[in-house]
CSV table of C-alpha atoms in Angstrom, one decimal:
chain,number,residue,atom,x,y,z
A,450,MET,CA,22.9,-10.1,12.3
A,451,GLU,CA,19.7,-8.3,13.3
A,452,LEU,CA,17.4,-7.8,10.3
A,453,VAL,CA,14.7,-5.7,11.9
A,454,PRO,CA,15.8,-3.2,14.5
A,455,SER,CA,14.1,-4.0,17.9
A,456,ASN,CA,12.3,-6.8,16.0
A,457,SER,CA,9.3,-4.6,15.6
A,458,LEU,CA,7.4,-2.7,12.9
A,459,LYS,CA,5.7,-0.5,15.5
A,460,CYS,CA,6.8,3.1,15.0
A,461,THR,CA,5.6,6.1,17.0
A,462,SER,CA,5.3,8.5,14.0
A,463,PRO,CA,5.7,8.7,10.2
A,464,GLU,CA,9.2,10.2,10.8
A,465,ASP,CA,10.1,7.1,12.9
A,466,GLY,CA,8.5,4.9,10.2
A,467,ARG,CA,10.5,6.5,7.5
A,468,ARG,CA,13.7,6.0,9.4
A,469,LEU,CA,12.9,2.3,9.7
A,470,ALA,CA,12.1,2.0,6.0
A,471,ILE,CA,15.5,3.4,5.1
A,472,SER,CA,17.2,1.1,7.6
A,473,LEU,CA,15.5,-2.0,6.3
A,474,ALA,CA,16.1,-1.0,2.6
A,475,LEU,CA,19.8,-0.4,3.1
A,476,GLN,CA,20.4,-3.4,5.3
A,477,THR,CA,19.1,-6.0,2.8
A,478,SER,CA,22.3,-5.9,0.7
A,479,LEU,CA,24.4,-6.8,3.6
A,480,ALA,CA,22.0,-9.6,4.6
A,481,ILE,CA,22.3,-11.0,1.1
A,482,GLN,CA,26.0,-10.7,0.8
A,483,PRO,CA,27.6,-10.2,4.2
A,484,ASP,CA,31.1,-9.0,3.5
A,485,GLU,CA,32.9,-5.6,3.6
A,486,HIS,CA,33.6,-5.5,-0.2
A,487,VAL,CA,29.8,-5.3,-0.8
A,488,GLN,CA,29.5,-2.4,1.6
A,489,ALA,CA,32.1,-0.6,-0.4
A,490,ILE,CA,30.6,-1.1,-3.8
A,491,ILE,CA,27.1,-0.2,-2.6
A,492,ARG,CA,28.4,2.9,-0.9
A,493,ASP,CA,30.2,3.8,-4.1
A,494,ALA,CA,27.0,3.3,-6.1
A,495,TYR,CA,25.2,5.7,-3.9
A,496,THR,CA,27.9,8.3,-4.1
A,497,ASN,CA,28.4,8.3,-7.9
A,498,ASN,CA,25.4,6.7,-9.5
A,499,PRO,CA,22.1,8.5,-9.6
A,500,ASP,CA,20.3,5.4,-11.0
A,501,GLY,CA,21.4,3.4,-7.9
A,502,LEU,CA,20.1,6.2,-5.6
A,503,ILE,CA,16.7,6.3,-7.4
A,504,ALA,CA,16.5,2.5,-7.4
A,505,ALA,CA,17.2,2.5,-3.6
A,506,SER,CA,14.6,5.2,-3.2
A,507,GLN,CA,12.1,2.8,-4.7
A,508,VAL,CA,13.0,0.1,-2.2
A,509,VAL,CA,12.5,2.6,0.6
A,510,ALA,CA,9.1,3.5,-0.8
A,511,ILE,CA,8.0,-0.2,-0.8
A,512,GLU,CA,9.3,-0.8,2.7
A,513,PHE,CA,7.6,2.4,3.9
A,514,ALA,CA,4.3,1.2,2.5
A,515,THR,CA,4.5,-1.9,4.6
A,516,ILE,CA,5.5,0.0,7.8
A,517,ALA,CA,2.7,2.5,7.3
A,518,ALA,CA,0.1,-0.2,6.9
A,519,ALA,CA,1.5,-2.0,10.0
A,520,ASN,CA,1.0,1.2,12.0
A,521,ASN,CA,-2.4,1.8,10.5
A,522,TYR,CA,-1.0,4.9,8.8
A,523,TRP,CA,-0.7,6.7,12.2
A,524,ARG,CA,-4.3,7.7,11.9
B,883,MET,CA,17.2,16.1,8.8
B,884,GLU,CA,13.4,15.9,8.7
B,885,LEU,CA,12.3,12.9,6.6
B,886,VAL,CA,8.5,13.4,6.6
B,887,PRO,CA,7.4,17.1,6.4
B,888,SER,CA,5.3,18.0,9.5
B,889,ASN,CA,5.8,14.4,10.6
B,890,SER,CA,2.4,13.5,9.2
B,891,LEU,CA,0.8,11.6,6.2
B,892,LYS,CA,-2.5,13.6,6.7
B,893,CYS,CA,-3.2,15.7,3.6
B,894,THR,CA,-6.2,17.8,3.0
B,895,SER,CA,-6.6,16.9,-0.7
B,896,PRO,CA,-5.2,14.7,-3.5
B,897,GLU,CA,-3.2,17.7,-4.7
B,898,ASP,CA,-1.7,18.1,-1.3
B,899,GLY,CA,-1.0,14.3,-1.2
B,900,ARG,CA,0.6,14.4,-4.5
B,901,ARG,CA,2.9,17.2,-3.4
B,902,LEU,CA,3.9,15.1,-0.3
B,903,ALA,CA,4.6,12.0,-2.5
B,904,ILE,CA,7.0,14.0,-4.7
B,905,SER,CA,8.7,15.4,-1.6
B,906,LEU,CA,9.1,12.0,0.0
B,907,ALA,CA,10.4,10.5,-3.2
B,908,LEU,CA,13.0,13.1,-3.9
B,909,GLN,CA,14.2,13.4,-0.4
B,910,THR,CA,15.2,9.8,0.0
B,911,SER,CA,18.4,10.1,-2.0
B,912,LEU,CA,19.6,12.8,0.3
B,913,ALA,CA,18.7,10.8,3.4
B,914,ILE,CA,20.7,7.8,2.0
B,915,GLN,CA,23.7,9.9,1.0
B,916,PRO,CA,23.6,13.3,2.7
B,917,ASP,CA,26.2,15.3,0.7
B,918,GLU,CA,26.1,18.1,-1.9
B,919,HIS,CA,27.7,16.0,-4.6
B,920,VAL,CA,24.7,13.6,-4.6
B,921,GLN,CA,22.3,16.4,-5.0
B,922,ALA,CA,24.2,17.6,-8.1
B,923,ILE,CA,24.3,14.2,-9.8
B,924,ILE,CA,20.7,13.5,-9.1
B,925,ARG,CA,19.7,16.9,-10.4
B,926,ASP,CA,21.8,16.2,-13.5
B,927,ALA,CA,20.1,12.9,-14.0
B,928,TYR,CA,16.7,14.5,-13.9
B,929,THR,CA,17.8,17.2,-16.3
B,930,ASN,CA,19.4,15.0,-19.0
B,931,ASN,CA,18.2,11.4,-18.5
B,932,PRO,CA,14.6,10.5,-19.3
B,933,ASP,CA,15.1,7.0,-17.7
B,934,GLY,CA,16.0,8.7,-14.4
B,935,LEU,CA,12.8,10.8,-14.6
B,936,ILE,CA,10.6,7.8,-15.4
B,937,ALA,CA,12.2,5.8,-12.6
B,938,ALA,CA,11.6,8.7,-10.2
B,939,SER,CA,8.0,8.9,-11.4
B,940,GLN,CA,7.6,5.3,-10.4
B,941,VAL,CA,8.9,6.1,-6.9
B,942,VAL,CA,6.4,9.0,-6.7
B,943,ALA,CA,3.6,6.6,-7.7
B,944,ILE,CA,4.4,4.2,-4.9
B,945,GLU,CA,4.7,6.9,-2.3
B,946,PHE,CA,1.4,8.3,-3.5
B,947,ALA,CA,-0.3,4.9,-3.1
B,948,THR,CA,0.7,4.9,0.6
B,949,ILE,CA,-0.4,8.5,1.2
B,950,ALA,CA,-3.7,8.0,-0.6
B,951,ALA,CA,-4.5,4.9,1.5
B,952,ALA,CA,-3.4,6.8,4.7
B,953,ASN,CA,-6.1,9.5,3.8
B,954,ASN,CA,-8.7,6.9,2.9
B,955,TYR,CA,-8.5,8.2,-0.7
B,956,TRP,CA,-10.1,11.5,0.3
B,957,ARG,CA,-13.5,9.8,-0.1
C,1311,MET,CA,1.2,23.8,-11.6
C,1312,GLU,CA,-1.8,21.5,-10.9
C,1313,LEU,CA,-0.6,18.0,-10.0
C,1314,VAL,CA,-4.0,16.2,-9.8
C,1315,PRO,CA,-6.6,17.4,-12.4
C,1316,SER,CA,-9.7,18.7,-10.6
C,1317,ASN,CA,-7.9,17.8,-7.3
C,1318,SER,CA,-9.9,14.6,-7.2
C,1319,LEU,CA,-9.4,10.8,-7.6
C,1320,LYS,CA,-13.1,10.3,-8.1
C,1321,CYS,CA,-13.7,8.9,-11.6
C,1322,THR,CA,-17.0,7.9,-13.1
C,1323,SER,CA,-15.7,4.8,-14.9
C,1324,PRO,CA,-12.6,2.6,-15.4
C,1325,GLU,CA,-12.1,4.4,-18.7
C,1326,ASP,CA,-12.1,7.7,-16.9
C,1327,GLY,CA,-9.8,6.2,-14.2
C,1328,ARG,CA,-7.3,5.0,-16.8
C,1329,ARG,CA,-7.2,8.4,-18.4
C,1330,LEU,CA,-6.4,9.9,-15.0
C,1331,ALA,CA,-3.7,7.3,-14.3
C,1332,ILE,CA,-1.9,8.2,-17.6
C,1333,SER,CA,-2.2,11.9,-16.8
C,1334,LEU,CA,-0.7,11.5,-13.3
C,1335,ALA,CA,2.1,9.2,-14.6
C,1336,LEU,CA,3.1,11.5,-17.4
C,1337,GLN,CA,2.9,14.7,-15.4
C,1338,THR,CA,5.3,13.7,-12.6
C,1339,SER,CA,8.4,14.3,-14.8
C,1340,LEU,CA,7.4,17.9,-15.3
C,1341,ALA,CA,6.6,18.3,-11.7
C,1342,ILE,CA,10.1,17.1,-10.8
C,1343,GLN,CA,11.9,19.1,-13.4
C,1344,PRO,CA,9.7,21.9,-14.7
C,1345,ASP,CA,11.4,23.0,-17.9
C,1346,GLU,CA,10.9,22.6,-21.6
C,1347,HIS,CA,14.0,20.7,-22.2
C,1348,VAL,CA,12.8,17.9,-20.0
C,1349,GLN,CA,9.6,17.6,-22.0
C,1350,ALA,CA,11.6,17.3,-25.1
C,1351,ILE,CA,13.9,14.5,-23.9
C,1352,ILE,CA,10.9,12.6,-22.3
C,1353,ARG,CA,8.9,12.9,-25.5
C,1354,ASP,CA,12.0,11.6,-27.5
C,1355,ALA,CA,12.3,8.7,-25.1
C,1356,TYR,CA,8.7,7.7,-25.7
C,1357,THR,CA,9.1,8.0,-29.4
C,1358,ASN,CA,12.3,6.1,-29.9
C,1359,ASN,CA,12.9,3.9,-26.8
C,1360,PRO,CA,10.7,0.9,-26.1
C,1361,ASP,CA,12.3,0.5,-22.6
C,1362,GLY,CA,11.1,4.0,-21.7
C,1363,LEU,CA,7.6,3.2,-22.9
C,1364,ILE,CA,7.4,0.0,-21.0
C,1365,ALA,CA,8.8,1.7,-17.8
C,1366,ALA,CA,6.2,4.4,-18.2
C,1367,SER,CA,3.5,1.7,-18.7
C,1368,GLN,CA,4.5,0.4,-15.3
C,1369,VAL,CA,4.1,3.8,-13.7
C,1370,VAL,CA,0.6,4.0,-15.2
C,1371,ALA,CA,-0.2,0.6,-13.8
C,1372,ILE,CA,0.8,1.7,-10.3
C,1373,GLU,CA,-1.2,4.9,-10.5
C,1374,PHE,CA,-4.2,3.0,-11.8
C,1375,ALA,CA,-4.1,0.6,-8.9
C,1376,THR,CA,-4.4,3.6,-6.5
C,1377,ILE,CA,-7.2,5.2,-8.5
C,1378,ALA,CA,-9.1,1.9,-8.8
C,1379,ALA,CA,-8.9,1.4,-5.1
C,1380,ALA,CA,-10.0,5.0,-4.5
C,1381,ASN,CA,-13.1,4.3,-6.6
C,1382,ASN,CA,-13.8,1.0,-4.9
C,1383,TYR,CA,-13.1,-0.6,-8.3
C,1384,TRP,CA,-16.3,0.8,-9.8
C,1385,ARG,CA,-18.1,-2.1,-8.3
D,233,MET,CA,-9.1,5.3,-28.4
D,234,GLU,CA,-10.7,3.0,-25.9
D,235,LEU,CA,-8.4,2.5,-22.9
D,236,VAL,CA,-10.4,-0.2,-20.9
D,237,PRO,CA,-12.2,-2.7,-23.1
D,238,SER,CA,-16.0,-2.6,-22.4
D,239,ASN,CA,-15.1,0.1,-19.8
D,240,SER,CA,-15.2,-2.5,-17.1
D,241,LEU,CA,-12.9,-4.4,-14.7
D,242,LYS,CA,-15.5,-7.1,-14.2
D,243,CYS,CA,-14.2,-10.4,-15.4
D,244,THR,CA,-16.0,-13.7,-15.2
D,245,SER,CA,-12.9,-15.8,-14.3
D,246,PRO,CA,-9.1,-15.5,-13.6
D,247,GLU,CA,-8.5,-16.5,-17.2
D,248,ASP,CA,-10.6,-13.6,-18.4
D,249,GLY,CA,-8.9,-11.3,-15.9
D,250,ARG,CA,-5.5,-12.3,-17.1
D,251,ARG,CA,-6.5,-11.5,-20.6
D,252,LEU,CA,-7.6,-8.1,-19.6
D,253,ALA,CA,-4.4,-7.5,-17.6
D,254,ILE,CA,-2.3,-8.3,-20.7
D,255,SER,CA,-4.5,-6.0,-22.9
D,256,LEU,CA,-4.3,-3.1,-20.5
D,257,ALA,CA,-0.5,-3.5,-20.1
D,258,LEU,CA,0.2,-3.6,-23.8
D,259,GLN,CA,-2.2,-0.8,-24.7
D,260,THR,CA,-0.6,1.8,-22.5
D,261,SER,CA,2.3,2.4,-24.8
D,262,LEU,CA,0.0,3.3,-27.6
D,263,ALA,CA,-2.1,5.5,-25.4
D,264,ILE,CA,1.1,7.4,-24.4
D,265,GLN,CA,2.5,7.7,-27.9
D,266,PRO,CA,-0.2,7.0,-30.5
D,267,ASP,CA,1.7,6.4,-33.7
D,268,GLU,CA,2.6,3.5,-35.8
D,269,HIS,CA,6.3,3.8,-35.3
D,270,VAL,CA,5.9,3.2,-31.6
D,271,GLN,CA,4.0,0.0,-32.3
D,272,ALA,CA,6.8,-1.2,-34.5
D,273,ILE,CA,9.6,-0.5,-31.9
D,274,ILE,CA,7.6,-2.1,-29.1
D,275,ARG,CA,6.9,-5.2,-31.2
D,276,ASP,CA,10.6,-5.4,-32.0
D,277,ALA,CA,11.5,-5.1,-28.4
D,278,TYR,CA,9.2,-8.0,-27.5
D,279,THR,CA,10.6,-10.1,-30.4
D,280,ASN,CA,14.3,-9.6,-29.7
D,281,ASN,CA,14.8,-8.3,-26.2
D,282,PRO,CA,14.2,-10.6,-23.2
D,283,ASP,CA,14.6,-7.6,-20.8
D,284,GLY,CA,11.7,-5.9,-22.6
D,285,LEU,CA,9.5,-9.0,-22.2
D,286,ILE,CA,10.3,-9.4,-18.6
D,287,ALA,CA,9.6,-5.8,-17.9
D,288,ALA,CA,6.3,-6.1,-19.7
D,289,SER,CA,5.5,-9.2,-17.7
D,290,GLN,CA,5.9,-7.1,-14.6
D,291,VAL,CA,3.4,-4.5,-15.9
D,292,VAL,CA,1.0,-7.4,-16.5
D,293,ALA,CA,1.5,-8.6,-13.0
D,294,ILE,CA,0.6,-5.2,-11.5
D,295,GLU,CA,-2.4,-4.8,-13.7
D,296,PHE,CA,-3.6,-8.3,-12.8
D,297,ALA,CA,-3.3,-7.5,-9.1
D,298,THR,CA,-5.7,-4.6,-9.6
D,299,ILE,CA,-8.1,-6.7,-11.7
D,300,ALA,CA,-8.0,-9.6,-9.2
D,301,ALA,CA,-8.8,-7.2,-6.3
D,302,ALA,CA,-11.7,-5.6,-8.4
D,303,ASN,CA,-13.2,-9.1,-8.8
D,304,ASN,CA,-12.7,-10.0,-5.2
D,305,TYR,CA,-10.2,-12.7,-6.4
D,306,TRP,CA,-13.1,-14.7,-7.9
D,307,ARG,CA,-13.7,-16.2,-4.5
E,724,MET,CA,12.6,-28.6,-4.5
E,725,GLU,CA,10.8,-26.9,-1.7
E,726,LEU,CA,9.7,-23.3,-2.6
E,727,VAL,CA,8.3,-22.1,0.7
E,728,PRO,CA,10.2,-23.3,3.8
E,729,SER,CA,7.9,-25.3,6.1
E,730,ASN,CA,5.1,-24.6,3.5
E,731,SER,CA,4.0,-21.7,5.7
E,732,LEU,CA,3.9,-17.9,5.7
E,733,LYS,CA,3.3,-17.9,9.5
E,734,CYS,CA,6.3,-16.2,11.3
E,735,THR,CA,6.6,-15.5,14.9
E,736,SER,CA,8.2,-12.0,14.6
E,737,PRO,CA,9.2,-9.4,12.1
E,738,GLU,CA,12.8,-10.7,12.3
E,739,ASP,CA,11.5,-14.2,11.4
E,740,GLY,CA,9.4,-12.7,8.6
E,741,ARG,CA,12.3,-10.8,7.2
E,742,ARG,CA,14.4,-14.0,7.1
E,743,LEU,CA,11.6,-15.7,5.2
E,744,ALA,CA,11.4,-12.8,2.7
E,745,ILE,CA,15.1,-13.0,1.9
E,746,SER,CA,14.9,-16.7,1.5
E,747,LEU,CA,11.9,-16.6,-0.9
E,748,ALA,CA,13.5,-13.8,-2.9
E,749,LEU,CA,16.8,-15.6,-3.3
E,750,GLN,CA,15.3,-19.0,-4.0
E,751,THR,CA,13.2,-17.9,-7.0
E,752,SER,CA,16.2,-17.7,-9.4
E,753,LEU,CA,17.0,-21.4,-8.6
E,754,ALA,CA,13.4,-22.4,-9.1
E,755,ILE,CA,13.3,-20.7,-12.5
E,756,GLN,CA,16.6,-22.1,-13.7
E,757,PRO,CA,17.7,-25.0,-11.5
E,758,ASP,CA,21.3,-25.5,-12.4
E,759,GLU,CA,24.6,-24.8,-10.7
E,760,HIS,CA,25.8,-22.3,-13.3
E,761,VAL,CA,22.9,-20.0,-12.4
E,762,GLN,CA,23.9,-20.1,-8.8
E,763,ALA,CA,27.4,-19.0,-9.7
E,764,ILE,CA,26.4,-16.1,-11.9
E,765,ILE,CA,23.8,-14.9,-9.4
E,766,ARG,CA,26.4,-15.1,-6.6
E,767,ASP,CA,28.8,-13.2,-8.7
E,768,ALA,CA,26.2,-10.5,-9.4
E,769,TYR,CA,25.7,-10.0,-5.7
E,770,THR,CA,29.4,-9.9,-5.1
E,771,ASN,CA,30.4,-7.4,-7.7
E,772,ASN,CA,27.3,-5.5,-8.9
E,773,PRO,CA,25.6,-3.0,-6.7
E,774,ASP,CA,22.6,-2.8,-9.2
E,775,GLY,CA,22.0,-6.5,-8.7
E,776,LEU,CA,22.0,-6.1,-5.0
E,777,ILE,CA,19.6,-3.1,-5.0
E,778,ALA,CA,17.3,-5.0,-7.4
E,779,ALA,CA,17.4,-8.0,-5.1
E,780,SER,CA,16.6,-5.7,-2.2
E,781,GLN,CA,13.5,-4.6,-4.0
E,782,VAL,CA,12.4,-8.2,-4.4
E,783,VAL,CA,12.9,-8.8,-0.7
E,784,ALA,CA,10.8,-5.7,0.1
E,785,ILE,CA,7.9,-7.0,-2.0
E,786,GLU,CA,8.1,-10.5,-0.5
E,787,PHE,CA,8.2,-8.9,3.0
E,788,ALA,CA,5.1,-6.9,2.3
E,789,THR,CA,3.2,-10.1,1.6
E,790,ILE,CA,4.6,-11.9,4.6
E,791,ALA,CA,3.8,-9.0,6.9
E,792,ALA,CA,0.2,-8.8,5.6
E,793,ALA,CA,-0.1,-12.6,6.1
E,794,ASN,CA,0.9,-12.2,9.8
E,795,ASN,CA,-1.3,-9.2,10.3
E,796,TYR,CA,1.8,-7.1,10.7
E,797,TRP,CA,2.6,-8.8,14.1
E,798,ARG,CA,0.2,-6.4,15.7
F,214,MET,CA,-3.4,-20.8,-24.9
F,215,GLU,CA,-4.4,-21.2,-21.2
F,216,LEU,CA,-3.2,-18.2,-19.2
F,217,VAL,CA,-4.2,-19.3,-15.7
F,218,PRO,CA,-3.8,-23.1,-15.0
F,219,SER,CA,-7.2,-24.6,-14.1
F,220,ASN,CA,-8.6,-21.1,-14.4
F,221,SER,CA,-8.3,-20.6,-10.7
F,222,LEU,CA,-6.2,-18.7,-8.1
F,223,LYS,CA,-7.3,-21.1,-5.3
F,224,CYS,CA,-4.2,-22.9,-4.0
F,225,THR,CA,-4.1,-25.5,-1.2
F,226,SER,CA,-0.9,-24.2,0.4
F,227,PRO,CA,1.8,-21.5,0.2
F,228,GLU,CA,3.9,-24.0,-1.7
F,229,ASP,CA,1.2,-24.5,-4.2
F,230,GLY,CA,0.7,-20.8,-4.5
F,231,ARG,CA,4.3,-20.2,-5.1
F,232,ARG,CA,4.3,-22.7,-7.9
F,233,LEU,CA,1.4,-20.9,-9.5
F,234,ALA,CA,3.2,-17.5,-9.1
F,235,ILE,CA,6.2,-18.8,-11.0
F,236,SER,CA,4.0,-20.3,-13.7
F,237,LEU,CA,2.0,-17.1,-14.2
F,238,ALA,CA,5.2,-15.0,-14.2
F,239,LEU,CA,7.0,-17.2,-16.8
F,240,GLN,CA,4.0,-17.6,-19.0
F,241,THR,CA,3.4,-14.0,-19.7
F,242,SER,CA,6.2,-13.6,-22.1
F,243,LEU,CA,4.8,-16.3,-24.3
F,244,ALA,CA,1.3,-14.8,-24.1
F,245,ILE,CA,2.7,-11.5,-25.2
F,246,GLN,CA,4.8,-12.9,-28.1
F,247,PRO,CA,3.7,-16.4,-28.9
F,248,ASP,CA,6.6,-17.8,-30.9
F,249,GLU,CA,9.5,-20.2,-30.4
F,250,HIS,CA,12.2,-17.7,-30.9
F,251,VAL,CA,11.0,-15.7,-27.8
F,252,GLN,CA,11.1,-18.8,-25.7
F,253,ALA,CA,14.7,-19.3,-26.8
F,254,ILE,CA,15.9,-15.8,-26.0
F,255,ILE,CA,14.1,-15.8,-22.6
F,256,ARG,CA,15.6,-19.1,-21.7
F,257,ASP,CA,19.0,-17.8,-22.7
F,258,ALA,CA,18.5,-14.7,-20.6
F,259,TYR,CA,17.7,-16.9,-17.6
F,260,THR,CA,20.7,-19.0,-18.2
F,261,ASN,CA,23.3,-16.3,-18.6
F,262,ASN,CA,22.0,-13.1,-17.3
F,263,PRO,CA,21.7,-12.6,-13.5
F,264,ASP,CA,19.8,-9.3,-14.1
F,265,GLY,CA,17.1,-11.2,-16.1
F,266,LEU,CA,16.8,-13.7,-13.3
F,267,ILE,CA,16.4,-11.0,-10.6
F,268,ALA,CA,13.9,-9.1,-12.7
F,269,ALA,CA,11.9,-12.3,-13.2
F,270,SER,CA,12.1,-12.9,-9.4
F,271,GLN,CA,10.4,-9.6,-8.9
F,272,VAL,CA,7.6,-10.5,-11.3
F,273,VAL,CA,7.1,-13.8,-9.3
F,274,ALA,CA,7.0,-11.8,-6.0
F,275,ILE,CA,4.2,-9.6,-7.4
F,276,GLU,CA,2.2,-12.5,-8.7
F,277,PHE,CA,2.6,-14.3,-5.4
F,278,ALA,CA,1.3,-11.2,-3.5
F,279,THR,CA,-1.9,-11.5,-5.5
F,280,ILE,CA,-2.2,-15.2,-5.1
F,281,ALA,CA,-1.6,-15.0,-1.3
F,282,ALA,CA,-4.3,-12.3,-1.0
F,283,ALA,CA,-6.7,-14.4,-3.1
F,284,ASN,CA,-6.1,-17.3,-0.6
F,285,ASN,CA,-6.4,-15.1,2.4
F,286,TYR,CA,-2.8,-15.9,3.1
F,287,TRP,CA,-3.7,-19.5,4.0
F,288,ARG,CA,-4.5,-18.3,7.5
C-alpha cells in the first residue's frame, strides 16, 4: 500500500497541496486497519456524523500545514 | 470543486487571512463527502451543537496558523 | 463583521497577545454561524460544561502560538 | 485580571517554562467565563474525569511549545 | 521496549517517513500501558469505532509533521 | 514536584527524547491535580478506555514535537 502518492510532498500549487492533504488524512485509517469493514464504518461516519467530519477536517488542516511548509508556502 | 479560493495563500491582511482560514476549514467537509445531505447535517451541528462550533473553531485556528506563516505574519 | 480587531496581529506585550488570542478564539463561532441563538448556546456551554471550556482553552492556545510567532515572542 | 503572569514569556529554565504553561492553560477558562461557578465545575472535572485531565494536558503541551520556542528551547 | 525504531528520525523518503509516523503513533499506547489487554481494546477500537480511527489519524499527522521537519521535508 | 526531569529538554537521541515526551505528557495530570485519586482514575482510563489512550498519544506527539525541535531533530 502506497502511503504518500508519488512518494513526494512537492506540490505545484496550494490547490494541489490541499488535495494531497485530504488524500493523506483519509488514507491513514486504511493504513492503520487495512480491511473493507473499516472503510465502510468510516464512510458511514462521514455521511451521518458531523463530529466525524469536523474531526477529519482537523486532520486535513494539520497535514496541510506540513505540506505548505514543505513547499515553502508556494511563495 | 475548487479547494483553495484563487489557488493562493497570499492574503493582503490578517482580516483577509482570517476569512480564508474560515473558508478552508468549512470547505473540507464538503471535499471529503460531496453531497447535500452532509451540508445539512454540518449546518445543523453548527446551529445546535456548541461542541461542533468549538471543534470547528479549532480547525480555523490551525488553518490560520498556516496562512499567517505563509504571509510572514503580515510583518 | 470584523474578524481580526484592528486588522493586525501586532501586540505590544504577551498580555496584549493573550487578549487577542482569546478574542479570535471566541469570535470564530459567531463568524461561522452569525445568529443570536448560537451565542446563547455557546455561552451556556461555557457556563455549564467543563469540556467546552477546556476545548475552548485549546483553541486559545493555538491562536496564541500564532500571535506569539507573529510578534517574534516579544523577545 | 492578569492573563500572562509578569506579562512575559521569558523563563529561566524548562521547569520554569513548564510552570508557566500550566498556569496559562488553567487560567484560560476563568478568562473566558469569569465566575466562581466555572471554577467549581472545572475543578470537579479535573478531580473526577480522566478525559478532562487528558484534554487539559494537551492544552498544557501546546502552551509549552510556544513558551519553549519563545525561550529558544533554553539551548 | 524500543520507542523509536532504529533510534532515528532520518527517513529516506516521504513514504518512509509516513511509515515511521504511523509506527510512532500506534506504539505510544503500548508504551503508556504495556499489557496485552490494552492491545486488544485498542485494536477493537480501530476495528469498530470510526472516531478512534480519526483520532489516531490525527496523532499520525502530528508525528508526521515532526518527522518531515526533521528530514527538511525531503527537499 | 519536579515538572521537567533534570530541568532540561536536552536528549542524547530520539529514543531518549521519546521517553521524555511520554514522561512530560503523563506527569501533567498530576501537576494539575496532585492527589492519589487522580492517579487511580487516570490509570483506569488508560487500562480500559481506548479513547483515553489515543488522546494521551496525541499529547505525547505534541510534547515530542517540542523536544525534537529543542534538540534540532538530532541531525
